[in-house]
Coordinates of C-alpha atoms and ligand atoms in Angstrom, one line a residue:
M7 CA 14.2 -19.4 -10.7
N8 CA 11.3 -18.2 -13.6
L9 CA 8.4 -21.0 -13.0
A10 CA 5.9 -21.4 -15.5
P11 CA 2.9 -19.2 -14.5
N12 CA 0.5 -20.1 -12.4
R13 CA 3.1 -22.6 -10.8
L14 CA 4.3 -21.1 -7.6
G15 CA 7.3 -21.2 -6.4
Q16 CA 8.0 -22.7 -2.5
P17 CA 10.1 -20.0 -0.1
A18 CA 13.8 -21.2 0.1
A19 CA 13.7 -19.4 3.4
S20 CA 10.8 -19.3 5.9
A21 CA 9.2 -16.3 7.7
E22 CA 10.8 -16.9 10.7
A23 CA 14.2 -16.8 9.3
I24 CA 13.6 -14.1 7.2
L25 CA 12.5 -12.2 11.0
E26 CA 15.4 -13.5 12.4
A27 CA 17.4 -12.4 10.3
L28 CA 16.5 -9.0 8.6
F29 CA 14.1 -7.9 11.4
H30 CA 14.6 -5.9 14.9
P31 CA 11.6 -6.6 16.9
T32 CA 10.3 -3.5 18.8
G33 CA 7.9 -4.8 21.0
V34 CA 4.8 -4.5 19.3
D35 CA 3.6 -7.0 16.6
G36 CA 4.0 -5.5 13.2
V37 CA 6.1 -2.9 14.0
Y38 CA 9.8 -3.8 12.9
G39 CA 13.4 -1.9 12.6
R40 CA 14.8 -3.1 9.7
S41 CA 18.0 -4.1 8.9
G42 CA 20.7 -2.3 6.1
A43 CA 20.7 -5.8 4.2
Y44 CA 16.7 -5.3 3.8
E45 CA 16.8 -1.5 3.3
A46 CA 19.4 -2.3 0.3
V47 CA 16.7 -4.5 -1.4
V48 CA 13.8 -1.7 -0.7
E49 CA 16.2 1.3 -2.4
G50 CA 16.7 -1.1 -5.3
L51 CA 12.9 -2.0 -5.7
A52 CA 12.4 2.0 -5.4
T53 CA 15.2 2.4 -8.4
L54 CA 13.3 -0.5 -10.5
I55 CA 10.1 1.2 -10.0
N56 CA 11.6 4.4 -10.8
R57 CA 12.7 3.2 -14.1
A58 CA 8.7 2.0 -14.7
R59 CA 7.4 5.1 -14.4
D60 CA 5.4 6.5 -17.1
P61 CA 7.7 9.6 -17.8
R62 CA 4.9 11.8 -17.8
A63 CA 4.3 10.9 -14.0
E64 CA 4.1 14.1 -11.1
I65 CA 6.3 13.1 -7.8
V66 CA 4.9 13.7 -4.9
R67 CA 5.9 12.0 -1.7
F68 CA 3.4 12.1 1.0
P69 CA 4.3 12.0 5.0
P70 CA 3.1 9.0 7.1
V71 CA 0.4 11.4 8.3
V72 CA -2.5 12.7 6.4
S73 CA -5.3 15.4 7.2
R74 CA -8.1 13.3 9.3
A75 CA -10.9 15.7 7.2
L76 CA -9.5 14.5 4.5
I77 CA -9.4 10.6 5.0
E78 CA -13.4 11.5 6.8
K79 CA -14.7 13.1 3.3
S80 CA -12.8 9.9 1.5
G81 CA -15.3 7.2 2.7
Y82 CA -12.6 5.8 4.9
L83 CA -14.4 5.4 7.9
K84 CA -17.8 3.6 6.1
S85 CA -15.2 1.1 4.6
F86 CA -12.4 0.3 6.7
P87 CA -13.3 2.0 10.5
H88 CA -11.6 -1.6 12.1
L89 CA -8.1 -0.6 10.3
L90 CA -7.4 3.2 10.7
G91 CA -5.1 4.7 13.5
C92 CA -6.0 8.4 14.6
V93 CA -3.2 10.7 16.1
C94 CA -4.2 11.4 20.1
A95 CA -2.5 13.7 22.1
L96 CA -2.9 14.9 25.8
G97 CA -5.2 18.4 25.5
G98 CA -6.8 20.4 28.2
G99 CA -4.3 22.3 28.7
D100 CA -1.3 22.7 31.1
A101 CA -3.4 21.6 33.7
A102 CA -4.9 18.5 32.7
I103 CA -1.9 17.5 30.9
G104 CA 0.0 18.0 34.1
A105 CA -2.5 16.1 35.7
A106 CA -2.4 13.1 33.3
V107 CA 1.9 13.0 33.4
E108 CA 0.9 12.9 37.5
R109 CA -1.7 9.5 37.3
F110 CA 1.2 8.0 34.8
E111 CA 3.9 8.8 37.2
T112 CA 1.9 7.0 40.1
G113 CA 1.0 4.1 38.1
G114 CA -2.5 5.5 37.2
P115 CA -3.9 5.7 33.8
W116 CA -3.0 9.1 31.4
T117 CA -4.2 7.8 28.0
D118 CA -8.0 8.7 29.3
G119 CA -6.8 12.3 28.9
L120 CA -5.4 11.9 25.1
E121 CA -7.7 13.9 22.5
A122 CA -8.4 13.1 19.0
S123 CA -6.1 15.8 16.8
D124 CA -6.5 16.6 13.5
L125 CA -4.5 13.9 11.9
V126 CA -4.7 10.5 10.8
L127 CA -2.2 7.6 9.8
A128 CA -2.0 7.0 6.2
P129 CA -3.5 3.8 5.2
A130 CA -2.7 4.0 1.5
A131 CA -0.3 6.6 -0.1
C132 CA -2.7 7.6 -3.0
Y133 CA -5.4 9.4 -0.7
P134 CA -4.2 13.0 -0.5
V135 CA -3.5 13.4 -4.1
Y136 CA -6.7 13.4 -5.4
P137 CA -7.9 16.8 -3.7
L138 CA -4.5 17.9 -4.5
A139 CA -5.3 17.4 -8.2
A140 CA -8.7 18.8 -8.1
R141 CA -7.2 22.0 -6.9
R142 CA -5.8 22.5 -9.9
G143 CA -9.1 22.5 -11.6
P144 CA -10.1 20.6 -15.1
I145 CA -8.1 17.4 -15.5
P146 CA -6.3 17.5 -19.0
R147 CA -7.8 15.1 -21.8
D148 CA -5.4 12.9 -21.7
G149 CA -5.0 12.6 -18.2
L150 CA -3.0 13.0 -15.2
I151 CA -0.8 10.4 -13.7
F152 CA 1.0 10.5 -10.3
D153 CA 3.9 8.8 -8.6
V154 CA 3.1 8.7 -4.7
A155 CA 4.5 6.9 -1.8
S156 CA 4.2 7.5 1.7
D157 CA 4.5 5.0 4.9
C158 CA 1.3 3.5 5.7
F159 CA -0.4 2.2 9.3
R160 CA -3.3 -0.5 9.1
R161 CA -4.5 -1.0 12.8
E162 CA -3.8 -5.4 12.1
P163 CA -1.5 -6.8 14.5
S164 CA -0.3 -10.1 13.6
R165 CA 2.7 -11.9 13.9
D166 CA 2.8 -12.4 10.3
L167 CA 5.8 -11.4 8.2
D168 CA 3.5 -10.2 5.6
R169 CA 0.9 -8.4 7.8
L170 CA 2.8 -5.6 9.0
Q171 CA 1.0 -2.2 10.8
S172 CA 3.3 -0.2 9.3
F173 CA 4.9 -0.4 5.7
R174 CA 5.8 1.0 2.7
M175 CA 3.3 1.8 -0.2
R176 CA 4.3 3.3 -3.7
E177 CA 1.5 4.0 -6.1
F178 CA 1.1 4.8 -9.4
V179 CA -2.3 6.9 -10.0
F180 CA -3.9 8.0 -12.7
I181 CA -7.1 10.4 -13.2
G182 CA -9.2 11.1 -16.5
A183 CA -11.5 9.2 -18.4
P184 CA -13.3 6.6 -17.8
E185 CA -11.8 4.0 -20.4
A186 CA -8.5 5.5 -20.0
A187 CA -8.6 4.5 -16.4
T188 CA -9.5 1.1 -16.8
D189 CA -6.7 0.7 -19.7
F190 CA -4.3 2.1 -17.2
R191 CA -5.0 -0.6 -14.2
D192 CA -5.4 -3.1 -17.5
T193 CA -2.0 -2.3 -18.7
W194 CA 0.0 -2.6 -15.2
K195 CA -1.9 -5.8 -14.6
A196 CA -0.3 -7.0 -17.8
R197 CA 3.2 -6.1 -17.4
A198 CA 3.4 -6.9 -13.0
G199 CA 3.9 -10.7 -13.7
D200 CA 7.4 -9.8 -16.0
F201 CA 8.0 -7.3 -13.5
A202 CA 8.2 -10.1 -10.5
A203 CA 9.4 -12.3 -13.1
S204 CA 12.7 -9.6 -13.6
L205 CA 13.3 -10.1 -9.5
G206 CA 13.2 -14.4 -10.0
L207 CA 9.8 -14.3 -8.1
S208 CA 7.0 -16.6 -9.4
S209 CA 3.8 -15.0 -9.3
R210 CA 0.1 -15.2 -10.6
I211 CA -2.9 -12.2 -10.6
D212 CA -5.7 -13.1 -9.0
P213 CA -9.4 -10.9 -8.8
A214 CA -9.4 -9.3 -5.1
S215 CA -11.7 -7.3 -2.9
D216 CA -10.8 -5.4 0.0
P217 CA -11.4 -6.1 3.7
F218 CA -14.6 -3.7 3.9
F219 CA -15.9 -3.8 7.5
G220 CA -18.8 -5.1 8.4
R221 CA -21.5 -7.2 7.4
G222 CA -22.7 -5.1 4.5
G223 CA -19.0 -5.0 3.7
A224 CA -18.8 -8.4 2.6
M225 CA -21.4 -7.2 0.0
V226 CA -19.2 -4.6 -1.0
G227 CA -16.7 -7.2 -1.2
R228 CA -18.5 -9.1 -3.5
F229 CA -19.7 -6.2 -5.8
Q230 CA -15.9 -5.5 -6.1
V231 CA -15.1 -8.9 -7.1
E232 CA -18.2 -8.8 -10.0
Q233 CA -17.2 -5.8 -11.2
A234 CA -13.3 -6.7 -11.1
L235 CA -12.5 -3.8 -9.9
K236 CA -9.3 -5.1 -7.9
F237 CA -7.0 -7.4 -8.6
E238 CA -3.5 -8.2 -7.2
L239 CA -0.3 -9.7 -8.0
M240 CA 0.5 -13.4 -5.9
V241 CA 4.0 -13.7 -4.7
P242 CA 4.9 -16.9 -2.3
V243 CA 6.2 -15.0 0.6
R244 CA 5.1 -17.8 3.7
S245 CA 4.2 -20.5 1.5
A246 CA 3.4 -21.2 -2.1
E247 CA -0.2 -22.7 -1.0
T248 CA -1.3 -19.4 0.5
P249 CA 0.5 -16.6 -1.9
T250 CA 0.7 -12.9 -0.7
A251 CA -0.8 -9.9 -2.1
C252 CA 2.6 -7.9 -3.0
M253 CA 0.7 -5.3 -5.4
S254 CA -3.0 -4.0 -6.1
F255 CA -4.3 -2.7 -9.1
N256 CA -7.5 -0.7 -8.6
C257 CA -9.9 1.0 -10.4
H258 CA -12.1 3.3 -7.9
R259 CA -14.7 4.5 -11.2
D260 CA -15.9 8.0 -10.2
H261 CA -15.5 7.6 -6.3
F262 CA -12.7 9.9 -6.2
G263 CA -14.3 12.0 -8.8
Q264 CA -17.2 12.5 -7.0
T265 CA -16.1 13.3 -4.0
W266 CA -13.7 15.9 -5.0
G267 CA -14.8 17.1 -8.1
L268 CA -12.8 15.8 -10.6
T269 CA -14.1 16.8 -13.6
S270 CA -12.6 17.1 -17.5
D271 CA -12.7 20.3 -19.5
D272 CA -16.0 19.2 -21.0
G273 CA -17.8 18.9 -17.1
A274 CA -17.5 14.6 -17.2
T275 CA -16.3 13.5 -13.8
A276 CA -13.5 11.7 -14.1
H277 CA -12.4 8.1 -12.7
T278 CA -9.5 7.0 -11.4
A279 CA -7.3 3.9 -11.2
C280 CA -4.2 3.1 -9.2
V281 CA -1.6 0.4 -9.1
A282 CA 0.1 -0.4 -5.9
F283 CA 3.3 -2.0 -5.5
G284 CA 3.9 -3.0 -1.7
I285 CA 7.8 -2.4 -1.1
D286 CA 7.4 -4.5 2.4
R287 CA 5.7 -7.6 0.7
L288 CA 7.8 -7.2 -2.2
A289 CA 11.3 -7.4 -0.2
A290 CA 10.1 -9.8 2.0
A291 CA 9.0 -11.8 -1.1
L292 CA 12.4 -11.6 -2.5
F293 CA 14.2 -12.7 0.7
A294 CA 11.2 -16.1 0.8
A295 CA 12.3 -16.8 -2.6
H296 CA 16.1 -16.4 -3.2
G297 CA 17.5 -16.3 1.0
V298 CA 18.4 -14.8 3.9
D299 CA 21.7 -13.8 2.4
S300 CA 21.1 -11.4 -0.7
D301 CA 25.0 -11.8 -1.2
R302 CA 24.2 -15.3 -3.1
W303 CA 20.8 -14.1 -4.7
P304 CA 20.9 -15.3 -8.4
T305 CA 23.4 -12.4 -10.3
S306 CA 20.5 -11.1 -12.3
V307 CA 18.2 -10.5 -9.5
R308 CA 21.0 -8.5 -7.7
A309 CA 21.7 -6.7 -10.9
A310 CA 17.9 -5.5 -11.4
L311 CA 18.2 -4.5 -7.7
N312 CA 21.1 -2.8 -7.9
L313 CA 22.9 -4.5 -5.4
Ligands
5GP588 P1 -4.4 -2.4 -1.0 O1 -4.7 -1.1 -0.2 O2 -4.6 -2.8 -2.0 O3 -4.5 -3.1 1.0 O4 -3.1 -1.9 -0.3 C1 -2.0 -2.0 -1.3 C2 -0.6 -2.9 -1.2 O5 -0.2 -2.6 0.4 C3 -0.9 -4.1 -0.9 O6 -1.2 -5.2 -2.5 C4 0.1 -5.0 -0.4 O7 1.4 -5.4 -0.9 C5 0.5 -3.5 0.9 N1 0.0 -4.1 2.1 C6 -1.6 -3.9 2.4 N2 -1.6 -3.8 3.7 C7 0.0 -4.7 4.1 C8 0.1 -5.5 5.2 O8 -0.1 -5.5 6.7 N3 1.6 -5.5 5.6 C9 2.4 -5.4 4.3 N4 4.0 -5.4 4.4 N5 2.0 -4.9 3.2 C10 0.4 -4.6 2.8
ZN589 ZN1 -4.6 3.8 -4.5

């Protein structure tokens, strides 16, 4: 199943067949219950990624919610306000909450009693790690590496198997000197094709830009491409012609360093980079490539995933 680079394989299973066999609808597009067979693949991916982890990496697992102030300070509202989900709860005290419930019970609107809380849904796994590192003081000479993960949310409802509103992300994050940050990103970019091939997935690396908001956003996106800050591992999920970004390789330059005051011993602002594994997209790509019945996958792929 290992194909020549740049020749992407057509999926063996359609997105519809994968959704039908492995996902449980919940009534909301892009939000699914997942079957045991699917989760076994997700667990296999986690173990495989553990093995690829730098021994220096510190493991941190984050909940699916993040401090709203942290995400505001990170600049997320400037870049992706359209994707952010905010946690709201009924407010105004017992009387106001009781009135909202009464409105609901008589068929009226209750959601106008909601107030924004101090939480948002995590839009990516790495945001909370920068302030965490900054609180510890200067970044050591060799930099810091973290292994982070969380359930992530992005408000982009879709019926496409590869565009979920709620999905899992694992990331390796580097914080340190500028050249070391680009090296970290480039090393992972170079390794990713072999990682995919070890799972019998055909892939290619493309330059990419984030879906920045608004008219100015297109400019920021072009800048990101011109400066070669973001790349993605493209793997067929729905088709070989329109492959799906299953991993991303990002350099943020000094953005998080400036935001959180991440500095080295000599006072220089640290640069950061991250490599993100889109766990649900990788799992979907595996079912697309090898079929909906994981018992019948190639032996080498089953072995790699401990199936
Ligand atoms: P990024 O922060 O680069 O946009 O996302 C990192 C990775 O998360 C992507 O490469 C992709 O694998 C995964 N991801 C992003 N958006 C979605 C989505 O809508 N659905 C799923 N399943 N994964 C996503
Ligand atoms: Zn990241």
